[in-house]
Coordinates of C-alpha atoms and ligand atoms in Angstrom, one line a residue:
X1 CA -30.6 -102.8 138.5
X2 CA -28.2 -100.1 137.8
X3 CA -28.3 -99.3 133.7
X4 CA -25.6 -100.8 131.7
X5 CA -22.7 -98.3 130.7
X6 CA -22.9 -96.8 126.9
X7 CA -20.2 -97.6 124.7
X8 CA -20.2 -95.8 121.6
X9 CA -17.3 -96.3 118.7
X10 CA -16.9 -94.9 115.8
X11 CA -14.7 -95.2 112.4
X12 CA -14.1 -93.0 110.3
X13 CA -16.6 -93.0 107.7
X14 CA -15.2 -94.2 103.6
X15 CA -14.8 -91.9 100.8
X16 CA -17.3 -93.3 98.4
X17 CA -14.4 -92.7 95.1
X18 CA -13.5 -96.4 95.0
X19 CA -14.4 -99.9 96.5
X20 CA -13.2 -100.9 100.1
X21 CA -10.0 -101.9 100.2
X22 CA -8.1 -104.1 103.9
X23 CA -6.7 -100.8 105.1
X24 CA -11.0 -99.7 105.8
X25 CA -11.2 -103.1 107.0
X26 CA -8.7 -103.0 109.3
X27 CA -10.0 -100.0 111.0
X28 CA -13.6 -101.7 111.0
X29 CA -12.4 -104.5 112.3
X30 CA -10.6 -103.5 115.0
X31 CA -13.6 -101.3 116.2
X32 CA -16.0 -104.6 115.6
X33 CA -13.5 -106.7 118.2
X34 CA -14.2 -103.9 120.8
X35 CA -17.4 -103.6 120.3
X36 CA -18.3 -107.3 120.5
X37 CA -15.9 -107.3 123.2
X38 CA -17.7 -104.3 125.0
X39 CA -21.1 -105.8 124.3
X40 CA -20.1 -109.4 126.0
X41 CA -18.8 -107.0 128.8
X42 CA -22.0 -106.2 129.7
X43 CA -22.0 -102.5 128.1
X44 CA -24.9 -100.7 126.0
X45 CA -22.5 -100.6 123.0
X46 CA -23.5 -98.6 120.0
X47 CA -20.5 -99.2 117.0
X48 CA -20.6 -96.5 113.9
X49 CA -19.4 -97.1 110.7
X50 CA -20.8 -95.6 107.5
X51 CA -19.5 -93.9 104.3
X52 CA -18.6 -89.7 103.4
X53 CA -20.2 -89.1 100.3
X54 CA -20.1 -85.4 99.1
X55 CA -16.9 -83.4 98.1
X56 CA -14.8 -82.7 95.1
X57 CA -13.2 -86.0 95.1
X58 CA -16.5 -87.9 95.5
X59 CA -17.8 -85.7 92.8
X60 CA -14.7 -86.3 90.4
X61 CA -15.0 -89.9 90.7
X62 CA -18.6 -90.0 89.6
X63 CA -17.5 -88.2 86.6
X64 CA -14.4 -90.5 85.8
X65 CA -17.2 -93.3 85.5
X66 CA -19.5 -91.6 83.5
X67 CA -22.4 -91.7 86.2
X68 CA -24.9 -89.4 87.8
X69 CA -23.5 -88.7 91.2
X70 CA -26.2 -89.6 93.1
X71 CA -26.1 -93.2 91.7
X72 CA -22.6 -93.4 91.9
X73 CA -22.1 -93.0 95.9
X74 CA -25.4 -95.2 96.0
X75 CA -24.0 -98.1 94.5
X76 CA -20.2 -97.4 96.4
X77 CA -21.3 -97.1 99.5
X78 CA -23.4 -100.1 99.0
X79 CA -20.1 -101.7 98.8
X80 CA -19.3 -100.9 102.3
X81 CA -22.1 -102.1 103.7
X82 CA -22.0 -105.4 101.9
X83 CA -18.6 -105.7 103.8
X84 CA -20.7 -106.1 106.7
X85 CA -21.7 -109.9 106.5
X86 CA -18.5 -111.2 104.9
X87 CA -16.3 -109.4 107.6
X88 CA -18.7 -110.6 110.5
X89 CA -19.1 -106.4 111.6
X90 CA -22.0 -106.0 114.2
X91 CA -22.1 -102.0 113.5
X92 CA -25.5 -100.8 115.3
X93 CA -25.7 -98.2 112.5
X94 CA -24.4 -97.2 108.8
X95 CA -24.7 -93.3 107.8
X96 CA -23.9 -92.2 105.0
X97 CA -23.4 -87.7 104.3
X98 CA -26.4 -87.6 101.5
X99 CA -28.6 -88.8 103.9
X100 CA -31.7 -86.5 104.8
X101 CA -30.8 -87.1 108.8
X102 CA -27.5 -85.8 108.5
X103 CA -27.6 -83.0 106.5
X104 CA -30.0 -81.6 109.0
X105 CA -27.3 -82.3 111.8
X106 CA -24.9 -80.5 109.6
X107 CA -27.0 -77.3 108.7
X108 CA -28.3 -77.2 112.6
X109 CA -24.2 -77.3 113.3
X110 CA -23.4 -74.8 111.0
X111 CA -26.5 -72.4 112.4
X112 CA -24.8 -72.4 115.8
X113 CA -21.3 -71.3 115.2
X114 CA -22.5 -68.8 113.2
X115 CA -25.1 -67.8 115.7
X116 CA -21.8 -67.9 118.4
X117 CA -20.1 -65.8 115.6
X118 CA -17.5 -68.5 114.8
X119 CA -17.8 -68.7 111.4
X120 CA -17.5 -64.9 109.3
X121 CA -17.5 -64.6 105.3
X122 CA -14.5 -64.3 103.7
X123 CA -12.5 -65.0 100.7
X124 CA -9.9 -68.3 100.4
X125 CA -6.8 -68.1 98.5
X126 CA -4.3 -70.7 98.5
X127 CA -3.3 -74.5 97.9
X128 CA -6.0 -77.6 97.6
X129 CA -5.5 -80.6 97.3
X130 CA -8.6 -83.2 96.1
X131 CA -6.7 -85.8 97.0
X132 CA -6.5 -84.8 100.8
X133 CA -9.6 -83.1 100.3
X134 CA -7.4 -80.5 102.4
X135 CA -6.2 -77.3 102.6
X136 CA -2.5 -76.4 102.5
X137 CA -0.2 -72.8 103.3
X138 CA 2.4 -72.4 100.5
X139 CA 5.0 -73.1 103.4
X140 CA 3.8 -76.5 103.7
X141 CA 4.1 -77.4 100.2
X142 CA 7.7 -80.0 98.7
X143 CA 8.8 -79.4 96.0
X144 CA 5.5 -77.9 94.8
X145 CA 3.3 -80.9 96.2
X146 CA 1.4 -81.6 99.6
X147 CA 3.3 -82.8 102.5
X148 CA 1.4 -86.5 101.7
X149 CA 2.5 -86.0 98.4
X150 CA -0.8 -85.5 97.1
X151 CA -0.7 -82.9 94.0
X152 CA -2.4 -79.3 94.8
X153 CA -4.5 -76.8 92.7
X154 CA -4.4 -73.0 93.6
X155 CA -8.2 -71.8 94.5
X156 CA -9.1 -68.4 95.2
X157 CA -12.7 -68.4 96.4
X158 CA -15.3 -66.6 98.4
X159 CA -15.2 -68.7 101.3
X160 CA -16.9 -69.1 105.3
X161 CA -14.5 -69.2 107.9
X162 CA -13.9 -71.2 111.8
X163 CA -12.4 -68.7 113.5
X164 CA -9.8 -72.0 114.7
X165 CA -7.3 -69.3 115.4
X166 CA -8.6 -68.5 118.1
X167 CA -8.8 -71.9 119.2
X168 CA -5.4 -72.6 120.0
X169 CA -5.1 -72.2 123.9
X170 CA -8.8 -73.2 124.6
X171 CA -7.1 -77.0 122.7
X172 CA -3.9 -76.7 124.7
X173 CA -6.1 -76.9 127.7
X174 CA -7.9 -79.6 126.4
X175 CA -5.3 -81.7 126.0
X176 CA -3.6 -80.8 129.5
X177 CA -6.6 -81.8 131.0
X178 CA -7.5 -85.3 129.2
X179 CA -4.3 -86.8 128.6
X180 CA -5.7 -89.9 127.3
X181 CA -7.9 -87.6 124.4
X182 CA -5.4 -88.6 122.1
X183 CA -3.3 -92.3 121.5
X184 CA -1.2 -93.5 121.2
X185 CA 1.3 -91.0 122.9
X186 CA 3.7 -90.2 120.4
X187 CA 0.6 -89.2 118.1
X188 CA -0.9 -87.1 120.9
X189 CA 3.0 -85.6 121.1
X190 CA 2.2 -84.7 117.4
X191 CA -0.9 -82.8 117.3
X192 CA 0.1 -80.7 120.5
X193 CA 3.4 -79.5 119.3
X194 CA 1.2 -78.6 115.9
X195 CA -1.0 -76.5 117.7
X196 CA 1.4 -74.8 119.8
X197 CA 3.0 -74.1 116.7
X198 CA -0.4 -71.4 116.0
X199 CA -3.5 -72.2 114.3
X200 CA -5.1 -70.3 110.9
X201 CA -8.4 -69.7 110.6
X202 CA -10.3 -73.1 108.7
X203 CA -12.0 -72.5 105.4
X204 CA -15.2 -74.3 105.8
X205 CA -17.0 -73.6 102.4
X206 CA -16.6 -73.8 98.8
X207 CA -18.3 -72.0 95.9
X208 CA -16.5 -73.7 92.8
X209 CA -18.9 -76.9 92.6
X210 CA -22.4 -78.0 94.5
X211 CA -21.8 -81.9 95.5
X212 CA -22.1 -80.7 99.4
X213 CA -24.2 -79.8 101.9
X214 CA -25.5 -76.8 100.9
X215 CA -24.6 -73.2 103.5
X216 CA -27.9 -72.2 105.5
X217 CA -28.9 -68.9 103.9
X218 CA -26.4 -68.7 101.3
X219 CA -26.6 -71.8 98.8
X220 CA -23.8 -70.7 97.0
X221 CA -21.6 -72.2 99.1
X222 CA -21.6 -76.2 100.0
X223 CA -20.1 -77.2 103.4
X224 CA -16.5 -78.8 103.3
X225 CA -16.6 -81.7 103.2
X226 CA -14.8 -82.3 106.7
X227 CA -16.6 -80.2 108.4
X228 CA -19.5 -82.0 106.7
X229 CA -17.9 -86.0 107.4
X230 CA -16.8 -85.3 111.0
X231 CA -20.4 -84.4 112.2
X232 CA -21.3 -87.5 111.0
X233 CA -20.8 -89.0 114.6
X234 CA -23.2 -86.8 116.2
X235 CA -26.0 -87.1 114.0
X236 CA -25.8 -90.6 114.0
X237 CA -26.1 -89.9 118.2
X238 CA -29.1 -88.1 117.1
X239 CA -28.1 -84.1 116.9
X240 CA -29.6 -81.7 116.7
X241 CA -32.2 -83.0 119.2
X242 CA -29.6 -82.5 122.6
X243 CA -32.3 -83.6 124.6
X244 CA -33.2 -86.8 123.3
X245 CA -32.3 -90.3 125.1
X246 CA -30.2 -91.2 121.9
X247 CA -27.9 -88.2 122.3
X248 CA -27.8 -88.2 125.9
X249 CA -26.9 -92.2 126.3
X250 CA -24.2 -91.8 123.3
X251 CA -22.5 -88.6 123.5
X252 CA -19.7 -87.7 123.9
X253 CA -18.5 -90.5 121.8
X254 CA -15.9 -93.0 124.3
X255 CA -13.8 -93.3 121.1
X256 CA -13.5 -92.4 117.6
X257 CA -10.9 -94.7 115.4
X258 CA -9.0 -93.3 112.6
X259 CA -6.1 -94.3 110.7
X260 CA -2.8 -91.4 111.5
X261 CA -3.8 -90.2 107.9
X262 CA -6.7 -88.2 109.5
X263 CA -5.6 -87.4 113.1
X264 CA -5.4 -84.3 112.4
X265 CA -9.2 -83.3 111.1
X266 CA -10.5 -85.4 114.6
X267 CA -8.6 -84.1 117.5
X268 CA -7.7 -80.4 116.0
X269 CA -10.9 -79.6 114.1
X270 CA -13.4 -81.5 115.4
X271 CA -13.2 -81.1 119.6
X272 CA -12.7 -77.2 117.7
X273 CA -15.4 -77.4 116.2
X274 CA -17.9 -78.9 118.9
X275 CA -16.4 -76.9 121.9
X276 CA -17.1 -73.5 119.4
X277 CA -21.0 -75.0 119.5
X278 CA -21.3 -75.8 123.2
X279 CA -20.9 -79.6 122.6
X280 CA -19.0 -81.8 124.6
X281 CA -15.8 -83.5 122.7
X282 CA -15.3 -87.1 122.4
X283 CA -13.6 -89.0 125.0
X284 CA -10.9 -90.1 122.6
X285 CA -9.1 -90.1 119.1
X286 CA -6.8 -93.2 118.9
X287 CA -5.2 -92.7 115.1
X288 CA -3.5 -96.3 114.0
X289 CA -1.0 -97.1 112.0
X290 CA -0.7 -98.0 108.1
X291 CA -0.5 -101.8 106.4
X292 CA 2.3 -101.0 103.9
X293 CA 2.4 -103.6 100.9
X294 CA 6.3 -103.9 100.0
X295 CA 7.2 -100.8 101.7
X296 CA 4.1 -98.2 100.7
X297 CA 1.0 -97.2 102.1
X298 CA -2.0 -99.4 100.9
X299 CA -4.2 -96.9 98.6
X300 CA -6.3 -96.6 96.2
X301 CA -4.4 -93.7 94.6
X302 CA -1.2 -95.9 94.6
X303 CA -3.2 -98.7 93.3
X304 CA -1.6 -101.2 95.4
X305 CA -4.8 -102.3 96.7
X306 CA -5.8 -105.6 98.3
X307 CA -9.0 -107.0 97.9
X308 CA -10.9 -107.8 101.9
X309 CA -12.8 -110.3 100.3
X310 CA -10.2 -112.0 98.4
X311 CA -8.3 -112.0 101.4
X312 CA -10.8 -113.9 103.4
X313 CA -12.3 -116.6 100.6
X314 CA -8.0 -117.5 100.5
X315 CA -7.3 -117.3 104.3
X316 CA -10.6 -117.4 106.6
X317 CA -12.5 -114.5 107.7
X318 CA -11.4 -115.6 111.5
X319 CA -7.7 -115.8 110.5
X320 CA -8.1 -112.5 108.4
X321 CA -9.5 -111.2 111.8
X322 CA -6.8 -112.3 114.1
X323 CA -3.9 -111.6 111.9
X324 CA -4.9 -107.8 111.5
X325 CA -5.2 -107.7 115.4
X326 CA -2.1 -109.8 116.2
X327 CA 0.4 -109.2 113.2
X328 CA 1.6 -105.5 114.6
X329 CA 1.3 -103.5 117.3
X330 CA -1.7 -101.6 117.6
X331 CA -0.9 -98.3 115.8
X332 CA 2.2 -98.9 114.5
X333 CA 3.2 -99.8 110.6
X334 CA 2.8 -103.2 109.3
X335 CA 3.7 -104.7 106.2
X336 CA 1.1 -107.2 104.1
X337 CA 2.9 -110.2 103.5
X338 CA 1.8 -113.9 102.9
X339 CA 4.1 -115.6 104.9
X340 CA 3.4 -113.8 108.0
X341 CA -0.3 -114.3 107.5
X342 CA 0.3 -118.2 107.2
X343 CA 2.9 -118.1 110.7
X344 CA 0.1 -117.0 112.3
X345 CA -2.5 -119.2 110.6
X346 CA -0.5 -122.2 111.1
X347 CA 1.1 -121.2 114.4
X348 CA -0.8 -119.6 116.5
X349 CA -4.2 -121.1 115.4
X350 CA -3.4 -124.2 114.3
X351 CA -0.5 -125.5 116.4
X352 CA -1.8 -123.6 119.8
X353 CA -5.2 -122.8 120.3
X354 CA -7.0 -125.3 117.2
X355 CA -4.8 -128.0 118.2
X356 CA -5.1 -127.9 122.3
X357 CA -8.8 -127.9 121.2
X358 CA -9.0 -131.0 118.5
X359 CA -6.3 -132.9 121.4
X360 CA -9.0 -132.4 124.3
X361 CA -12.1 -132.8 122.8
X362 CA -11.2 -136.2 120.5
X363 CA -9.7 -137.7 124.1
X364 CA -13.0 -136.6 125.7
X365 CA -14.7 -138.0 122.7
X366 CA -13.0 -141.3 122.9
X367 CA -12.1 -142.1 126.4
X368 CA -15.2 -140.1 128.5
X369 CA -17.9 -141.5 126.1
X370 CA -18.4 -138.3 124.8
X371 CA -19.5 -136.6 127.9
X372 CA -17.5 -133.7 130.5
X373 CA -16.2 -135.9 132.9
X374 CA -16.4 -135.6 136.3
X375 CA -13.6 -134.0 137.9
X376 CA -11.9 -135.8 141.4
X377 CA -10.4 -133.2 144.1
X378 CA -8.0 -130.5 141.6
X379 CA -4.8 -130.5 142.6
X380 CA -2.7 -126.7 142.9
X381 CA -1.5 -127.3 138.8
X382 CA -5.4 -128.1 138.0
X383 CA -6.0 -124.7 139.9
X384 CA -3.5 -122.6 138.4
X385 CA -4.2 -123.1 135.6
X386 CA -7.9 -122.7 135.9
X387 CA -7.3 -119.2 137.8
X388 CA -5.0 -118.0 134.5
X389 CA -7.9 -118.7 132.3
X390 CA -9.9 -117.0 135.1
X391 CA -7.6 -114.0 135.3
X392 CA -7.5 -113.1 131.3
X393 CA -10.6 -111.2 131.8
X394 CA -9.2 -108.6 133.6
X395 CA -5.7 -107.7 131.9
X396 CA -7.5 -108.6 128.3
X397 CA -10.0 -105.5 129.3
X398 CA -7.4 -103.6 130.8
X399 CA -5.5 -104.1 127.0
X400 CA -8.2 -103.1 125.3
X401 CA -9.6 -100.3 126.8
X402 CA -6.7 -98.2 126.0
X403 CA -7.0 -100.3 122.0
X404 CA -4.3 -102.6 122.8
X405 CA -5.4 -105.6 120.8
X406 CA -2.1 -107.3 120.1
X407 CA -1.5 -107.3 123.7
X408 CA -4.7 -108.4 124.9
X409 CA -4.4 -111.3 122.2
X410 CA -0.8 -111.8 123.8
X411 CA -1.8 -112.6 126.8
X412 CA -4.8 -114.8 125.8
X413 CA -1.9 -116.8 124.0
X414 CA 0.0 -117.3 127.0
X415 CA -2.7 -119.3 128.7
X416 CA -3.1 -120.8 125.7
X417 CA 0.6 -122.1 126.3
X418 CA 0.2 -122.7 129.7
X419 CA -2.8 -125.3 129.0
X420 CA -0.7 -127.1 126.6
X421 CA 2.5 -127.5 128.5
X422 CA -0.3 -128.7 131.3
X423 CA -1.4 -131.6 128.7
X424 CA 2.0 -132.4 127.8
X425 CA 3.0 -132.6 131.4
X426 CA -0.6 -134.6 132.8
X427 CA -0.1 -136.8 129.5
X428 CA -3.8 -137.7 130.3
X429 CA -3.6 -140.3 127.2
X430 CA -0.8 -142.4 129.7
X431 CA -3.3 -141.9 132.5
X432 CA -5.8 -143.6 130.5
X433 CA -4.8 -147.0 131.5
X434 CA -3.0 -146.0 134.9
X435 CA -5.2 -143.8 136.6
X436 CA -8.9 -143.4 134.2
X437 CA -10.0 -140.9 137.4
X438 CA -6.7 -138.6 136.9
X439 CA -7.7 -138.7 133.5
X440 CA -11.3 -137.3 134.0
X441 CA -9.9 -134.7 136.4
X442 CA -7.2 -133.2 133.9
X443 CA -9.8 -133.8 130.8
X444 CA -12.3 -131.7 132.9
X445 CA -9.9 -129.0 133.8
X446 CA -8.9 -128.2 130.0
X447 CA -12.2 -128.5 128.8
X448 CA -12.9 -125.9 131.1
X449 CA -10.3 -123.6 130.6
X450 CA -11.3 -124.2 127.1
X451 CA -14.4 -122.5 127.6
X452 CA -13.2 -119.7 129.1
X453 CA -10.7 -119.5 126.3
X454 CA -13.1 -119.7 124.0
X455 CA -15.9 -117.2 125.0
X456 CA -13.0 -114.6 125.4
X457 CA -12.0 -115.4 121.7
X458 CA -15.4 -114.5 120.5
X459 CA -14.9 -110.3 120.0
X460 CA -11.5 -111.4 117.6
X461 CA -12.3 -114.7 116.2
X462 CA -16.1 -115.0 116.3
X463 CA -17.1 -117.9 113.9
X464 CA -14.2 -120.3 115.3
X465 CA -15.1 -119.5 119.4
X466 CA -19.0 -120.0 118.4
X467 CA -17.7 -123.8 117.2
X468 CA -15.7 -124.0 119.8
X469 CA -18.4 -123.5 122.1
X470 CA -20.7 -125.8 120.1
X471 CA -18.6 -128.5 120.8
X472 CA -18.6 -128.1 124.6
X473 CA -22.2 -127.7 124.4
X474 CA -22.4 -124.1 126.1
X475 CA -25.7 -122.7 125.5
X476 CA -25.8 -119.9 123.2
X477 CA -27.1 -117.1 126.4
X478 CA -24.0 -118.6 128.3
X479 CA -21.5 -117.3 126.6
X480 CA -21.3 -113.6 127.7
X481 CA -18.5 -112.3 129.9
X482 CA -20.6 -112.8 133.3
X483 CA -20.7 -116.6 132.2
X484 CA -16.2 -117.0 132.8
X485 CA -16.8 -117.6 136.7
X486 CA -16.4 -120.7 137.9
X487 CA -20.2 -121.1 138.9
X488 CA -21.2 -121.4 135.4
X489 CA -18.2 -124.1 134.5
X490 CA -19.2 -127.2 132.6
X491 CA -21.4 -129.5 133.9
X492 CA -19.6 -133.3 134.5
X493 CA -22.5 -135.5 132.3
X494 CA -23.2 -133.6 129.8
X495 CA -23.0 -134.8 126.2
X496 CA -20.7 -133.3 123.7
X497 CA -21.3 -133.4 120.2
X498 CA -18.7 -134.8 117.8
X499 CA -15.8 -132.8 117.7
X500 CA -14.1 -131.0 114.8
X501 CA -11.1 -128.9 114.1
X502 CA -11.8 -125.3 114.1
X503 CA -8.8 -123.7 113.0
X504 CA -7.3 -125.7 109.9
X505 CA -3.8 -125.5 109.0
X506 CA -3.1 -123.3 105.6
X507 CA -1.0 -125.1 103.3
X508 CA 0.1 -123.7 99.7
X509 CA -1.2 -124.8 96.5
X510 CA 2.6 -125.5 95.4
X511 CA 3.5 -127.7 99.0
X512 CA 0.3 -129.6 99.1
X513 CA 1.5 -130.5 95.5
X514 CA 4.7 -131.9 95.8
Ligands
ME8_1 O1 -10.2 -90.2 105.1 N1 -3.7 -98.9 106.4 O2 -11.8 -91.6 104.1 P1 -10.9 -92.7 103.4 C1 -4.5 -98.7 107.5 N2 -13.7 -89.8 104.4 N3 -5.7 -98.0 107.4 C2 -6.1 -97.5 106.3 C3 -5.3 -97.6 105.1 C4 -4.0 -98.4 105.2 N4 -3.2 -98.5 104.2 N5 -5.9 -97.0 104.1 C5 -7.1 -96.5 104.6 C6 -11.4 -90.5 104.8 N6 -7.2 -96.8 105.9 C7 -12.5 -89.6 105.2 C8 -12.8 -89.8 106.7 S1 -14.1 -89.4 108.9 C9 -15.2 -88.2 109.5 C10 -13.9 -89.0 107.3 C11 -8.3 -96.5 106.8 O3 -11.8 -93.5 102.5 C12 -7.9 -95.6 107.9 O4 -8.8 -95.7 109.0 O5 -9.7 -92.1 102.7 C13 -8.0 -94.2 107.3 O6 -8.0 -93.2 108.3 C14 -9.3 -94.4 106.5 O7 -9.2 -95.7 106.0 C15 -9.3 -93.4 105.4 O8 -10.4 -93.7 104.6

């Protein structure tokens, strides 16, 4: 048996200065579909999340709520990884930066570059902004502020140095060479026309407070904090040991998530960074877009937050799920708004998929004594539409291998269509009386296409597809990807259990009122 391909995903890992908010959902989430989708796909899938704990923001934070640091990114972070039952997230692993595993990773790191003489001592003066937890040249700077806006202190600091400068062309090449490194395209378009425009060298150490990783040899200094977060996805692989199975099966990374905020940091500095210490650079950086509420960027600092789990106790974690993956494009902008999260509750849910579900499985219930019935010869319809449901595997991977979850979830929908303009059409509830063998055959082809439909709705909507399932009696070890062909299809006979609705319609407090 040949061994199952690795899959490893990554997001980026939370600043620990305030409580999850949907726009780290969203990320996770998105990862989680591909990862359960990648796992029923028969890959070794290992899906990172975890939380960035050191830094002068981190540190700030702690003292803004009167607590001893330590404690403080203990009980955040805890907050992120309580998301993980609530949000249904199947990460393999959780790091967090303060743990003993990774600041060994980190110092190894460090003790390489400077053994390749990539990192010298220096002295930084310029622009900083905590916010950013970034660096910034005076010609960057509006109207006195970073380009995000964020305000900026001057430091002037004895400092390590990446010699990124010398970078520049080494990155070009890069790029040239793995065209897909970067997405979506007009990101990728981004980041090369900044490095062509010249690269400074990177100060990667600070001497004004200790919340870091402290320098190797000179504990003065604490790491940056970037250089410090980004490594986090090879220790969690299992650097420094290069040679052990862990590394070898997960690196390099197939894809590292991150919002456009931090593009920047994971496809200039970090394949910089790794390349400088003889390591491999991940496959690719795919930087997604921003859920806006009214207009502006969801953020803690503009305290326009929205709660995840308030979200999902109003809506449904599998609604929550799909709208984030259905709503907008995958990485463009999309705006938070109620009614669009009901449309697609109520539409696409509801109306399409819940109801060609509840319609199928209530005339099984009451006209096939609550057994699959047994099919008669299928006719070309019965066919086509069994081979669309067949054929969603194939384009649905194709979408989201390059992260095109909206357009994988688009298609799904179309068969979805197709099977109820195929009910409308077979009106099996007239065939009850006229032709009860018709019936059976058009009963069992939907309640097959159901099942395909349904174990492919498992990475987005997992709670909803396991009911499904349930109801069609598929056994819990046949619901993996290798199960969609038509030698594992329902068996005529076998009895169903009651059916119920899985996707309920959403109706507001003030309609269900009047
Ligand atoms: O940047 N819309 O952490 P962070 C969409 N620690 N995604 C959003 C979002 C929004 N409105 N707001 C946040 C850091 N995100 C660093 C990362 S990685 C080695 C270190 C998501 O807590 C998005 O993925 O500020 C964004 O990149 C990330 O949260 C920033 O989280």
């Amino acid at each position: 048996m040949t061994e199952a391909k690795t899959y490893y995903v990554t997001t980026p890992i939370y600043y620990v200065n305030d409580v999850p908010h949907i726009g780290h959902v969203y990320t996770t989430v998105a990862c989680d579909a591909l990862a359960r989708f990648m796992r029923l796909d028969g890959r070794d899938v290992m899906f990172l999340t975890g939380t960035d704990e050191h830094g002068q923001k981190v540190e700030k934070a702690a003292i803004a709520a009167g607590e001893e640091t330590q404690a403080f990114v203990d009980r955040v972070s805890q907050r992120f990884r309580d998301l993980r039952g609530p949000m249904g997230l199947t990460n393999d692993d959780f790091i967090r930066t303060t743990e003993a595993r990774h600041r060994e990773s980190v110092q190894q790191l460090w003790r390489e570059l400077v053994e390749r003489d990539e990192i010298y001592l220096g002295t930084y003066a310029g622009w900083y902004s905590v916010r950013d937890e970034a660096f910034y040249a005076e010609s960057e700077l509006i109207d006195g502020l970073a380009p995000t806006g964020a305000p900026v202190e001057w430091v002037e600091e004895p400092s390590y140095f990446f010699r990124l400068s010398a970078w520049q062309e080494r990155l070009l090449t890069f790029y040239d060479a793995n065209p897909d490194f970067i997405l979506p395209e007009a990101r990728r378009n981004e980041v090369v026309s900044f490095v062509k425009g010249g690269l400074l060298d990177l100060s990667v150490s600070r001497t004004s407070f200790k919340w870091g990783v402290p320098v190797p040899d000179d504990p003065d200094h604490v790491m940056y904090v970037w250089i410090d977060a980004l490594t986090n996805y090879i220790t969690a692989a299992g650097y420094p040991d290069t040679d052990s199975t862990d590394f070898r099966r997960c690196w390099p990374a197939d894809l590292h998530m991150v919002g456009k905020d931090i593009l920047r940091f994971h496809a200039v500095y970090w394949p910089a960074f790794l390349m400088a210490a003889g390591i491999a650079p991940p496959k690719r950086v795919y930087a997604h877009g921003w859920w806006t509420k009214d207009g502006r960027k969801i953020s803690k600092s503009l305290g326009n937050v929205i709660e995840p789990l308030a979200l999902v106790d109003r809506y449904g974690l599998d609604q929550v799920r799909y709208f984030m993956l259905r709503e907008v494009p995958f990485g463009n902008d999309g705006d938070f708004s109620h009614s669009a999260m009901v449309g697609r509750i109520n539409g696409d849910l509801a109306n399409d998929f819940g109801n060609l579900a509840q319609r199928v499985l209530s005339m099984i219930a009451k006209n096939c004594g609550g057994r699959v019935p047994t099919p008669g010869v299928l006719d070309a319809g019965d066919q086509a539409l069994l081979d669309a449901a067949g054929g969603l595997l194939d384009t649905m991977r194709e979408h989201m291998l390059v992260q095109a979850f909206h357009a994988a979830l688009v298609a799904q929908w179309r068969v979805i269509a197709e099977a109820n303009r195929y009910v409308d059409a077979q009106a099996p509830w007239a065939l009850r009386k006229t032709d009860p063998d018709r019936m059976a055959t058009v009963l069992y082809v939907l309640a097959e296409t159901i099942r395909r439909l349904a174990i492919l709705a498992q990475p987005v909507t997992p709670g909803a597809a396991a009911r499904m399932l349930d109801q069609i009696a598929v056994a819990e070890d046949a619901r993996d990807f290798a199960h969609l062909g038509p030698d594992h299809a329902l068996v005529p006979g076998t009895v169903l259990p009651k059916p119920e609705g899985v996707f309920p319609r959403y109706v507001d407090e003030e309609e269900s009122v009047s």
